[in-house]
């Protein structure tokens, strides 16, 4: 068993002592008209009792000019204090030894006034009128306006203190207002707020000094900054670098800040968003944090893709950072700190960095944020389970994500659970989803469920087909069928030819294909199959009938996979219909009805999935209650499958 050396040691940030070195933060709270919602309160209370040392409530807006969307929380008026205070009080009640804080965040030029959910009639503001790639040219702040905004940050910090929190943070990362002053890409000013390092740090420093003056020197103040912007060098030849932030850090320290933690990337950065998807290396900013740490004496932390407590411990042992920040990993499993400290590492539900959580938020809808692996996230207040008063024998058919989650929840309610999986391992389609490059972490999902099944006494039987005879022997009260889906083969002439192969078989390795292949279907499976084959040096053509590929994929991921396809020279044909599959290729037509013949060794079908009704038809009527969950009901993604498994099992009270 791994023995933690540093992670669970206390650390001091200014006058505040954290019980350990795991900080949760920062997740923009969901709000209604600026007021945090009940769901936000329940979400943070759950995080507080999970065992981390500090809970930093995510970005709350100090001024109307930075109110990115109507569902962003505000703190520019005392009327917002009571709800924030109540949330803090509840956090303290459940976890008296956890420290709590609020991050103040002004979106600056990154506001997108035309997006759905955006606050109306607001003009983004910034140090300089540099157009935001996905928005507009912001208003260049005058010095008087800068001073006004500094005062707004200070007033917001005073409200944080008055609401009873232990500390306050200012958001200086990700290209938002404070960060945009630090980056030479967005700060082109020639007055005292631009040019030199000292001038670029001035806005942050004046806010820090103002907060210290009004809240008191002993009220801890933290800042999140970018190590680098990661913008396209052609579009932004001059931008924020680790050297610049290392030079800025001592000014922040001198102004009075008590901790700095490093992030990176902005909304304009290609691929590597500030919320690193699965393809971003873990702890990618830790080296830069170490560089910044060498220039200051205050504690330095790091965030992004640190989903493993052992890695977190190692970063501190190596002296790269003093503490570690985790956001998505504690959304996926708020109890990660507790489980790690108690040596229950295999029980941690690991964040797979699929960025489902970020996707909907980026479209302006804070209230629709969801976690693919933790269906209870943001539903904490309504997800409580009571023990069932009628213990039932439940048979779950299928050990994919829906079946596993259904088994976990029904066991938690108190039923007797048997899970039959026809394969020799749990996971279902997760076993295939984990095969494309860099997606191996998906296998942490079946690992987590395996640990839960042991703990909850779920009887798992592998290599077991659910035949009517076997089910009759078992006599379950309830059957939850989660038997999955099969590939949908569209009615294209020639689809039955021998060169046609199911994409699933290609990924699992049971079908070998030639060196020149066509993949039909530009959804997630088709794209990842093309990428997978491209990495093997095969010549791949990807054909999609819609005008774009990856239509339903997470936006942070699609840019990356398209880049991978380009790198592997995959030819992408969109708006292209497959008219016919011949003995040695396909005939396609484009939107102008022009036909083209593509010679190929194999045609790989990735045109979606259809529910597998075989088990359902065979087992109908063999138990008092029969339910369907996951792909055998509606083929979809991991999130939908896990959520359906969860909701279905909740029917069994
Ligand atoms: C849904 C969502 C909301 C976020 N809101 C904020 C925020 O309000 N303030 C902030 O500094 N970062 C915010 N972030 C970024 C995270 O704090 C963090 O920097 C990022 O997710 C990478 O860290 P992680 O791998 O630990 O999640 C948000 C990220 C997500 C996914």
XYZ file of C-alpha atoms and ligand atoms in Angstrom:
684
model
C 0.000 0.000 0.000
C 1.295 3.461 -0.896
C 2.291 5.489 2.156
C 1.629 9.209 1.718
C 4.524 11.313 2.916
C 3.481 14.921 2.306
C -0.081 15.193 0.984
C -1.725 14.822 4.365
C 0.613 17.109 6.262
C -0.764 20.498 7.290
C 0.320 23.645 5.495
C 0.062 27.330 6.368
C -1.265 29.891 3.901
C -0.719 33.220 5.614
C -2.375 32.898 9.003
C -4.551 29.984 7.911
C -3.549 26.367 8.481
C -4.945 23.707 6.157
C -5.208 20.199 7.585
C -3.766 18.763 4.386
C -2.467 19.864 0.984
C -5.464 19.103 -1.202
C -7.470 22.168 -2.197
C -10.752 21.850 -4.035
C -11.241 24.555 -6.593
C -12.533 26.289 -8.431
C -15.893 25.458 -9.970
C -18.073 28.323 -11.118
C -21.178 28.103 -8.953
C -24.530 27.822 -10.609
C -26.691 30.842 -9.872
C -30.018 32.392 -10.646
C -30.051 36.183 -11.177
C -26.648 36.242 -9.476
C -27.769 34.364 -6.352
C -26.248 30.925 -5.796
C -28.759 28.104 -6.075
C -29.681 25.291 -3.716
C -27.811 22.867 -6.010
C -24.640 24.956 -5.609
C -24.976 24.914 -1.844
C -25.464 21.134 -1.748
C -22.576 20.626 -4.206
C -20.098 22.544 -2.056
C -21.282 20.996 1.221
C -20.559 17.570 -0.288
C -17.067 18.708 -1.348
C -16.366 20.071 2.150
C -17.043 16.737 3.823
C -14.863 14.773 1.409
C -11.694 15.418 3.374
C -9.801 18.142 1.476
C -8.018 20.887 3.396
C -9.546 23.842 1.551
C -12.708 24.351 -0.466
C -12.515 27.332 -2.779
C -15.940 28.244 -4.126
C -15.415 29.062 -7.795
C -15.620 32.301 -9.643
C -18.113 34.859 -8.373
C -18.399 38.161 -10.174
C -17.420 41.454 -8.478
C -18.839 43.828 -11.102
C -21.634 43.774 -13.658
C -19.114 44.415 -16.449
C -17.635 40.941 -15.867
C -20.878 39.000 -15.591
C -20.242 36.499 -18.365
C -23.524 34.688 -18.290
C -26.822 35.101 -16.524
C -26.200 31.911 -14.568
C -22.941 33.237 -13.071
C -22.997 34.105 -9.363
C -22.481 37.720 -8.262
C -20.979 39.419 -5.244
C -21.233 43.070 -6.240
C -23.916 43.832 -3.663
C -24.495 42.971 -0.008
C -27.776 41.312 -0.989
C -25.775 38.302 -2.220
C -24.134 37.743 1.186
C -26.867 35.817 3.103
C -26.956 32.843 0.724
C -23.164 32.700 0.510
C -23.040 32.859 4.304
C -25.538 30.039 4.639
C -23.495 27.866 2.277
C -20.356 28.567 4.319
C -22.164 27.791 7.567
C -23.369 24.457 6.214
C -19.851 23.594 5.022
C -18.500 24.299 8.509
C -21.230 22.228 10.149
C -20.343 19.126 8.151
C -16.576 19.718 8.197
C -15.435 22.012 11.008
C -11.767 21.411 10.147
C -12.002 22.385 6.473
C -11.096 25.934 5.448
C -13.391 27.702 3.005
C -12.946 30.577 0.595
C -14.487 32.291 -2.417
C -12.777 33.098 -5.693
C -13.562 36.485 -7.244
C -13.653 36.341 -11.002
C -14.283 38.975 -13.659
C -14.549 37.537 -17.183
C -13.042 40.576 -18.891
C -12.628 40.209 -22.639
C -13.521 36.492 -22.568
C -17.214 37.327 -22.347
C -19.221 36.267 -25.368
C -22.149 38.673 -25.538
C -23.790 36.760 -28.385
C -23.788 33.304 -26.840
C -26.905 31.680 -25.502
C -27.189 32.420 -21.804
C -25.024 35.555 -21.949
C -26.005 38.555 -19.905
C -27.674 41.084 -22.190
C -26.314 44.444 -23.353
C -22.900 44.119 -21.757
C -19.709 45.187 -23.500
C -16.637 43.197 -22.478
C -13.790 45.232 -20.965
C -10.035 44.670 -21.124
C -6.688 46.442 -20.798
C -6.512 46.793 -24.599
C -8.965 46.479 -27.492
C -7.733 43.071 -28.671
C -10.597 41.103 -30.180
C -11.543 37.938 -28.337
C -11.346 35.102 -30.857
C -14.888 33.911 -30.110
C -16.342 37.266 -29.191
C -15.926 40.953 -29.851
C -13.392 43.766 -29.539
C -13.537 44.737 -25.838
C -13.741 48.266 -24.502
C -10.274 49.536 -23.534
C -10.445 50.470 -19.864
C -9.537 54.013 -18.855
C -7.412 54.489 -15.743
C -10.485 55.721 -13.859
C -12.378 52.578 -14.871
C -9.429 50.421 -13.802
C -9.460 52.064 -10.371
C -13.220 51.503 -10.142
C -12.814 47.801 -10.934
C -10.019 47.438 -8.381
C -12.387 48.865 -5.782
C -15.062 46.417 -6.881
C -12.664 43.483 -6.302
C -11.809 44.879 -2.873
C -15.474 45.400 -1.962
C -16.203 41.829 -3.096
C -13.405 40.486 -0.882
C -14.858 42.376 2.089
C -18.205 40.664 1.379
C -16.442 37.275 1.295
C -15.042 38.013 4.745
C -18.386 39.298 5.999
C -20.048 36.117 4.747
C -17.848 34.241 7.199
C -15.286 32.651 4.877
C -11.681 31.977 5.944
C -9.988 33.397 2.861
C -10.478 34.938 -0.564
C -8.960 34.241 -3.966
C -8.662 36.391 -7.066
C -8.792 34.730 -10.486
C -5.744 35.843 -12.442
C -5.661 32.923 -14.897
C -7.317 31.713 -18.106
C -7.324 35.063 -19.919
C -9.982 36.663 -17.720
C -9.675 40.281 -16.587
C -6.749 40.078 -14.140
C -4.890 37.589 -16.332
C -5.389 39.752 -19.414
C -3.344 42.501 -17.741
C -0.462 40.060 -17.179
C -0.275 38.770 -20.743
C 1.544 40.859 -23.368
C -0.867 39.444 -25.957
C -3.881 41.144 -24.389
C -2.158 44.032 -22.636
C -0.779 46.512 -25.189
C -1.004 49.556 -22.916
C 1.729 52.114 -22.763
C 0.637 53.740 -19.488
C 1.450 52.565 -15.955
C -0.713 49.415 -16.470
C 1.227 48.008 -19.418
C 4.684 47.444 -20.839
C 7.080 46.426 -18.075
C 6.624 43.408 -15.811
C 5.889 45.707 -12.883
C 3.231 47.556 -14.890
C 1.573 44.333 -16.087
C 1.437 43.139 -12.468
C 0.084 46.500 -11.247
C -3.652 45.768 -11.613
C -3.352 42.529 -9.600
C -1.019 44.145 -7.055
C -3.311 47.120 -6.449
C -6.230 44.729 -5.892
C -4.101 42.652 -3.506
C -2.992 45.719 -1.548
C -6.573 47.025 -1.441
C -7.911 43.715 -0.131
C -5.194 43.488 2.510
C -5.923 47.033 3.593
C -9.686 46.530 3.906
C -9.833 42.880 5.055
C -6.743 43.004 7.238
C -3.262 41.588 6.669
C -4.244 38.391 8.481
C -7.115 37.610 6.084
C -5.519 35.099 3.681
C -5.527 35.992 -0.005
C -4.738 33.541 -2.804
C -4.310 34.012 -6.541
C -4.624 31.663 -9.497
C -2.434 32.629 -12.445
C -1.495 31.212 -15.792
C 1.952 29.747 -16.341
C 1.406 30.305 -20.042
C -1.370 31.276 -22.453
C -0.713 28.452 -24.939
C -2.061 30.561 -27.817
C -1.268 29.781 -31.424
C 2.185 31.328 -31.947
C 1.212 32.552 -35.424
C -1.833 34.401 -34.089
C -0.072 35.600 -30.931
C 3.703 35.769 -31.362
C 3.973 37.617 -28.051
C 2.096 36.048 -25.150
C 2.341 35.050 -21.485
C 5.232 32.655 -20.801
C 6.527 30.885 -17.676
C 9.396 33.401 -17.540
C 6.986 36.338 -17.467
C 4.844 34.867 -14.690
C 7.974 33.920 -12.742
C 9.005 37.574 -12.940
C 5.515 38.781 -11.983
C 5.193 36.453 -8.959
C 7.546 38.397 -6.613
C 5.489 41.562 -7.210
C 2.337 39.679 -6.177
C 4.117 38.352 -3.102
C 5.400 41.794 -2.172
C 1.876 43.228 -2.558
C 0.755 40.742 0.087
C -0.655 37.651 -1.610
C -0.336 34.526 0.548
C -0.403 31.756 -2.076
C -0.053 31.415 -5.843
C -1.286 28.480 -7.864
C -0.521 27.813 -11.471
C -2.862 26.939 -14.276
C -2.503 27.538 -17.996
C -4.298 28.045 -21.283
C -7.148 30.360 -22.183
C -10.378 29.920 -24.117
C -8.467 31.036 -27.228
C -5.744 28.402 -26.878
C -6.034 25.691 -29.484
C -6.733 22.287 -27.963
C -5.095 22.583 -24.561
C -7.885 24.351 -22.815
C -7.467 25.525 -19.249
C -9.565 22.489 -18.421
C -7.228 19.854 -19.805
C -9.013 17.004 -21.561
C -7.698 13.414 -21.392
C -4.951 14.048 -23.949
C -3.283 16.712 -21.799
C -0.447 15.173 -19.783
C -1.135 14.910 -16.080
C 0.232 17.737 -13.933
C 1.410 19.474 -17.113
C 1.933 22.784 -15.322
C 3.885 21.404 -12.346
C 7.276 22.192 -13.896
C 6.255 25.831 -14.354
C 4.950 25.935 -10.789
C 8.385 24.784 -9.645
C 9.938 27.636 -11.627
C 7.601 30.171 -9.985
C 8.256 28.586 -6.576
C 11.944 29.362 -6.988
C 11.120 33.088 -7.181
C 8.904 33.431 -4.068
C 8.732 32.284 -0.444
C 4.951 31.871 -0.145
C 3.331 28.473 -0.863
C 2.871 27.607 -4.526
C 0.298 25.181 -5.876
C -0.714 23.714 -9.202
C -3.924 22.563 -10.887
C -4.984 20.638 -13.993
C -5.190 16.910 -14.564
C -3.983 15.812 -11.146
C -6.530 13.064 -10.638
C -4.292 10.707 -8.693
C -3.425 11.379 -5.033
C -0.161 9.457 -5.358
C 0.936 11.786 -8.155
C -0.122 14.729 -5.977
C 2.036 13.443 -3.134
C 4.987 12.942 -5.474
C 4.753 16.518 -6.797
C 5.082 17.793 -3.238
C 7.826 15.313 -2.311
C 9.808 16.374 -5.395
C 9.530 19.949 -4.152
C 7.748 21.171 -7.269
C 4.775 22.517 -5.305
C 3.598 22.938 -1.726
C -0.023 21.979 -2.306
C -2.185 20.529 -5.066
C -5.464 21.810 -6.411
C -8.099 19.487 -7.831
C -11.375 20.413 -9.455
C -12.810 17.709 -11.727
C -11.216 14.893 -9.688
C -13.256 15.990 -6.647
C -16.365 16.435 -8.746
C -15.956 12.835 -9.889
C -15.285 11.756 -6.303
C -15.633 14.281 -3.477
C -14.275 11.661 -1.084
C -10.981 11.240 -2.928
C -8.981 12.843 -0.058
C -10.656 10.692 2.604
C -10.264 7.490 0.599
C -6.611 8.250 -0.163
C -5.792 9.014 3.451
C -7.452 5.766 4.542
C -5.515 3.780 1.933
C -8.627 2.980 -0.126
C -7.098 4.038 -3.425
C -8.936 1.455 -5.517
C -12.240 2.884 -4.290
C -11.611 6.282 -5.876
C -13.890 7.136 -8.783
C -11.330 8.713 -11.068
C -11.983 11.723 -13.301
C -11.392 10.580 -16.897
C -11.036 14.173 -18.170
C -13.754 13.629 -20.771
C -14.736 17.306 -20.239
C -18.446 16.588 -20.281
C -18.605 18.958 -17.279
C -16.929 21.758 -19.186
C -18.796 21.320 -22.434
C -22.197 22.583 -21.401
C -20.732 25.300 -19.186
C -18.836 26.632 -22.194
C -22.105 27.077 -23.994
C -23.252 29.395 -21.220
C -25.447 26.995 -19.288
C -23.980 26.557 -15.807
C -27.079 24.750 -14.582
C -26.729 21.885 -17.038
C -23.217 20.880 -16.005
C -22.895 17.142 -15.479
C -20.168 14.611 -14.644
C -19.969 11.474 -16.796
C -18.769 9.182 -14.028
C -20.552 10.710 -11.029
C -24.265 11.098 -11.757
C -24.830 12.582 -8.295
C -22.616 15.613 -8.939
C -24.690 18.813 -8.818
C -27.633 16.701 -7.655
C -26.285 16.128 -4.147
C -29.388 17.520 -2.489
C -31.693 15.093 -4.278
C -29.482 12.048 -4.573
C -29.671 10.771 -1.013
C -30.571 7.056 -0.766
C -32.780 5.573 1.944
C -32.597 1.829 2.674
C -35.350 -0.127 0.982
C -38.066 -1.563 3.208
C -38.693 -4.379 0.714
C -35.455 -6.249 0.066
C -35.484 -7.684 -3.448
C -33.393 -10.127 -5.442
C -32.155 -8.128 -8.386
C -30.522 -9.528 -11.492
C -28.510 -7.099 -13.581
C -27.828 -8.340 -17.089
C -24.759 -6.669 -18.560
C -21.634 -5.282 -16.907
C -21.234 -2.106 -18.960
C -21.475 1.365 -17.399
C -25.280 1.318 -17.063
C -25.367 -2.176 -15.558
C -22.513 -1.491 -13.154
C -24.023 1.748 -11.869
C -27.450 0.089 -11.551
C -25.815 -2.697 -9.520
C -24.007 -0.230 -7.261
C -27.103 1.859 -6.519
C -29.436 -1.107 -5.994
C -26.879 -2.620 -3.610
C -26.618 0.681 -1.722
C -30.399 0.696 -1.326
C -30.038 -2.708 0.295
C -31.127 -5.261 -2.303
C -29.437 -8.596 -3.125
C -27.629 -8.101 -6.394
C -26.392 -10.586 -8.953
C -24.698 -9.219 -12.068
C -24.225 -11.417 -15.126
C -21.772 -10.392 -17.810
C -21.448 -12.498 -20.937
C -17.860 -11.387 -21.538
C -14.888 -12.467 -19.432
C -14.517 -8.997 -17.895
C -16.610 -6.085 -16.687
C -16.828 -2.845 -18.647
C -18.851 -3.626 -21.776
C -18.155 -0.995 -24.402
C -15.756 0.798 -22.040
C -13.254 -1.893 -22.988
C -13.426 -0.608 -26.579
C -13.687 3.060 -25.684
C -10.382 2.744 -23.813
C -8.470 1.475 -26.855
C -7.996 4.647 -28.974
C -4.802 6.578 -28.185
C -4.591 8.117 -24.670
C -8.037 6.855 -23.610
C -6.807 4.110 -21.285
C -7.949 5.967 -18.166
C -11.501 4.955 -19.040
C -10.617 1.589 -17.538
C -10.591 3.239 -14.116
C -14.403 3.032 -14.335
C -14.675 -0.784 -14.169
C -11.851 -0.764 -11.610
C -13.911 1.516 -9.379
C -17.043 -0.589 -9.719
C -15.113 -3.792 -8.995
C -13.992 -2.293 -5.676
C -17.550 -1.212 -4.889
C -18.986 -4.622 -5.712
C -16.564 -6.256 -3.293
C -17.531 -3.806 -0.609
C -21.271 -4.007 -1.207
C -21.444 -7.760 -1.716
C -22.603 -7.656 -5.336
C -22.277 -11.144 -6.809
C -20.585 -10.766 -10.198
C -20.619 -13.729 -12.590
C -18.560 -13.368 -15.751
C -18.886 -15.443 -18.945
C -22.572 -15.823 -18.109
C -25.246 -15.387 -20.765
C -28.695 -14.534 -19.440
C -30.732 -17.376 -20.928
C -34.390 -17.780 -19.893
C -33.553 -21.148 -18.292
C -30.844 -19.650 -16.062
C -33.036 -16.703 -15.136
C -35.919 -19.028 -14.202
C -33.531 -20.917 -11.905
C -32.450 -17.683 -10.181
C -36.058 -16.418 -9.800
C -35.177 -12.696 -9.436
C -37.807 -10.204 -8.290
C -36.305 -7.599 -10.584
C -34.292 -7.747 -13.798
C -32.417 -4.696 -15.007
C -31.372 -5.318 -18.578
C -28.297 -3.371 -19.593
C -27.228 -5.591 -22.438
C -25.922 -2.844 -24.704
C -26.136 -2.217 -28.403
C -24.708 -3.396 -31.671
C -23.354 -1.431 -34.614
C -26.042 -0.100 -36.923
C -25.359 -1.202 -40.495
C -27.092 1.251 -42.860
C -28.897 -0.154 -45.890
C -26.171 0.733 -48.404
C -26.041 -1.516 -51.477
C -23.135 -3.938 -50.974
C -23.080 -3.638 -47.138
C -22.926 -7.449 -46.918
C -19.697 -7.700 -48.960
C -16.722 -9.433 -47.349
C -14.583 -6.289 -47.176
C -17.095 -4.666 -44.792
C -16.040 -4.734 -41.132
C -17.654 -3.569 -37.878
C -15.620 -0.736 -36.264
C -16.046 -2.382 -32.872
C -14.318 -5.528 -34.152
C -11.457 -3.426 -35.501
C -10.949 -1.732 -32.131
C -11.143 -4.958 -30.139
C -8.667 -6.548 -32.568
C -10.880 -9.431 -33.647
C -10.982 -8.187 -37.275
C -7.804 -7.446 -39.185
C -7.961 -4.793 -41.880
C -5.697 -3.882 -44.808
C -3.412 -0.869 -45.117
C -5.853 1.182 -47.140
C -9.217 1.598 -45.403
C -12.379 3.662 -45.479
C -14.275 4.425 -42.271
C -17.933 5.300 -42.783
C -19.335 7.526 -40.034
C -17.754 10.642 -38.553
C -19.125 10.345 -35.028
C -16.957 9.556 -31.996
C -16.483 5.862 -32.857
C -15.646 6.565 -36.507
C -13.244 9.372 -35.660
C -11.449 7.377 -32.985
C -11.259 4.290 -35.202
C -9.732 6.454 -37.949
C -7.273 7.900 -35.423
C -6.450 4.433 -34.074
C -5.732 3.087 -37.568
C -3.915 6.280 -38.555
C -1.467 5.766 -35.677
C -0.708 2.341 -37.186
C 0.405 4.031 -40.400
C -2.605 2.968 -42.445
C -4.047 5.141 -45.198
C -7.476 6.112 -43.875
C -10.399 7.904 -45.507
C -13.204 9.046 -43.194
C -16.592 9.572 -44.828
C -19.409 11.498 -43.160
C -22.737 12.452 -44.686
C -23.173 15.530 -42.415
C -21.327 18.784 -43.142
C -19.042 18.310 -40.105
C -17.551 15.427 -38.158
C -17.833 14.916 -34.414
C -21.116 16.780 -34.282
C -22.064 15.509 -30.804
C -18.569 15.295 -29.333
C -17.247 17.436 -26.499
C -15.820 20.626 -28.018
C -12.529 20.509 -26.075
C -11.907 17.058 -27.531
C -12.993 17.474 -31.123
C -10.265 20.024 -31.953
C -7.653 17.592 -30.696
C -8.906 14.538 -32.536
C -9.268 16.470 -35.792
C -5.658 17.597 -35.349
C -4.671 13.953 -34.829
C -6.516 12.950 -37.994
C -4.667 15.668 -39.906
C -1.334 14.547 -38.467
C -2.006 10.969 -39.515
C -3.019 12.197 -42.972
C -6.563 10.874 -42.681
C -8.588 12.137 -45.635
C -11.846 13.594 -44.265
C -14.810 13.710 -46.656
C -17.776 15.529 -45.145
C -21.132 16.133 -46.820
C -20.433 12.858 -48.606
C -22.895 10.034 -49.131
C -21.840 6.429 -49.689
C -23.902 5.255 -52.674
C -22.548 1.756 -52.928
C -19.946 -0.646 -51.582
C -18.266 -2.605 -54.370
C -15.926 -5.583 -54.211
C -12.870 -3.361 -53.853
C -14.072 0.042 -52.706
C -16.933 2.481 -52.377
C -18.786 4.895 -54.601
C -19.521 8.239 -52.960
C -21.357 11.354 -54.038
C -21.012 14.904 -52.761
C -23.717 17.537 -52.300
C -23.465 18.458 -56.022
C -24.194 14.822 -56.910
C -20.648 14.357 -58.236
C -19.618 10.740 -57.899
C -16.206 9.415 -56.964
C -14.838 5.896 -56.629
C -12.506 5.190 -53.696
C -10.513 1.961 -53.840
C -10.004 0.352 -50.440
C -9.055 -2.910 -48.753
C -11.792 -2.635 -46.151
C -14.873 -0.589 -45.404
C -15.267 -0.037 -41.671
C -18.766 0.728 -40.439
C -19.136 3.270 -37.638
C -22.553 4.657 -38.457
C -23.998 4.577 -34.974
C -25.504 1.923 -32.762
C -28.851 0.243 -32.372
C -30.295 -1.172 -29.147
C -29.707 -4.888 -28.731
C -33.205 -6.236 -28.075
C -32.250 -9.932 -27.934
C -31.986 -10.179 -24.165
C -35.041 -8.018 -23.641
C -37.142 -10.227 -25.919
C -35.854 -13.408 -24.297
C -36.374 -12.332 -20.676
C -39.643 -10.419 -20.930
C -42.059 -11.554 -18.212
C -39.488 -13.537 -16.215
C -39.629 -11.208 -13.217
C -42.225 -9.016 -11.576
C -40.250 -5.915 -12.509
C -38.161 -5.615 -15.669
C -36.299 -2.432 -16.585
C -33.949 -1.373 -19.353
C -30.944 0.897 -18.936
C -28.113 2.162 -21.117
C -27.513 1.408 -24.769
C -30.171 -1.326 -24.975
C -32.678 1.454 -24.295
C -31.078 4.381 -26.169
C -27.500 4.075 -27.463
C -25.492 7.041 -26.248
C -22.325 7.902 -24.333
C -20.780 7.007 -20.957
C -22.536 9.835 -19.168
C -25.996 8.847 -20.368
C -25.379 5.161 -19.635
C -24.143 5.810 -16.081
C -26.963 8.249 -15.371
C -29.569 5.809 -16.694
C -28.170 3.003 -14.580
C -28.365 5.287 -11.568
C -31.917 6.460 -12.216
C -33.202 2.988 -13.032
C -31.876 1.494 -9.800
C -33.578 4.270 -7.851
C -36.913 2.792 -9.001
C -36.361 -0.204 -6.730
C -37.394 1.122 -3.338
C -17.412 23.230 -15.020
C -16.147 23.986 -14.724
C -16.198 25.231 -14.105
C -15.027 25.927 -13.812
N -15.095 27.137 -13.186
C -13.949 27.778 -12.838
C -13.973 28.996 -12.103
O -15.022 29.529 -11.770
N -12.783 29.556 -11.758
C -11.576 28.986 -12.101
O -10.524 29.519 -11.732
N -11.538 27.866 -12.818
C -12.668 27.234 -13.161
N -12.606 26.045 -13.835
C -11.286 25.463 -14.089
C -10.877 24.569 -12.915
O -10.809 25.268 -11.715
C -9.517 23.905 -13.169
O -8.539 24.907 -13.355
C -9.544 22.980 -14.380
O -10.725 22.206 -14.379
C -8.340 22.044 -14.387
O -8.184 21.397 -13.166
P -8.739 19.907 -12.854
O -8.041 18.970 -13.788
O -8.375 19.672 -11.421
O -10.191 19.927 -13.117
C -13.772 25.357 -14.146
C -13.732 24.116 -14.774
C -14.902 23.428 -15.061
C -14.809 22.075 -15.692
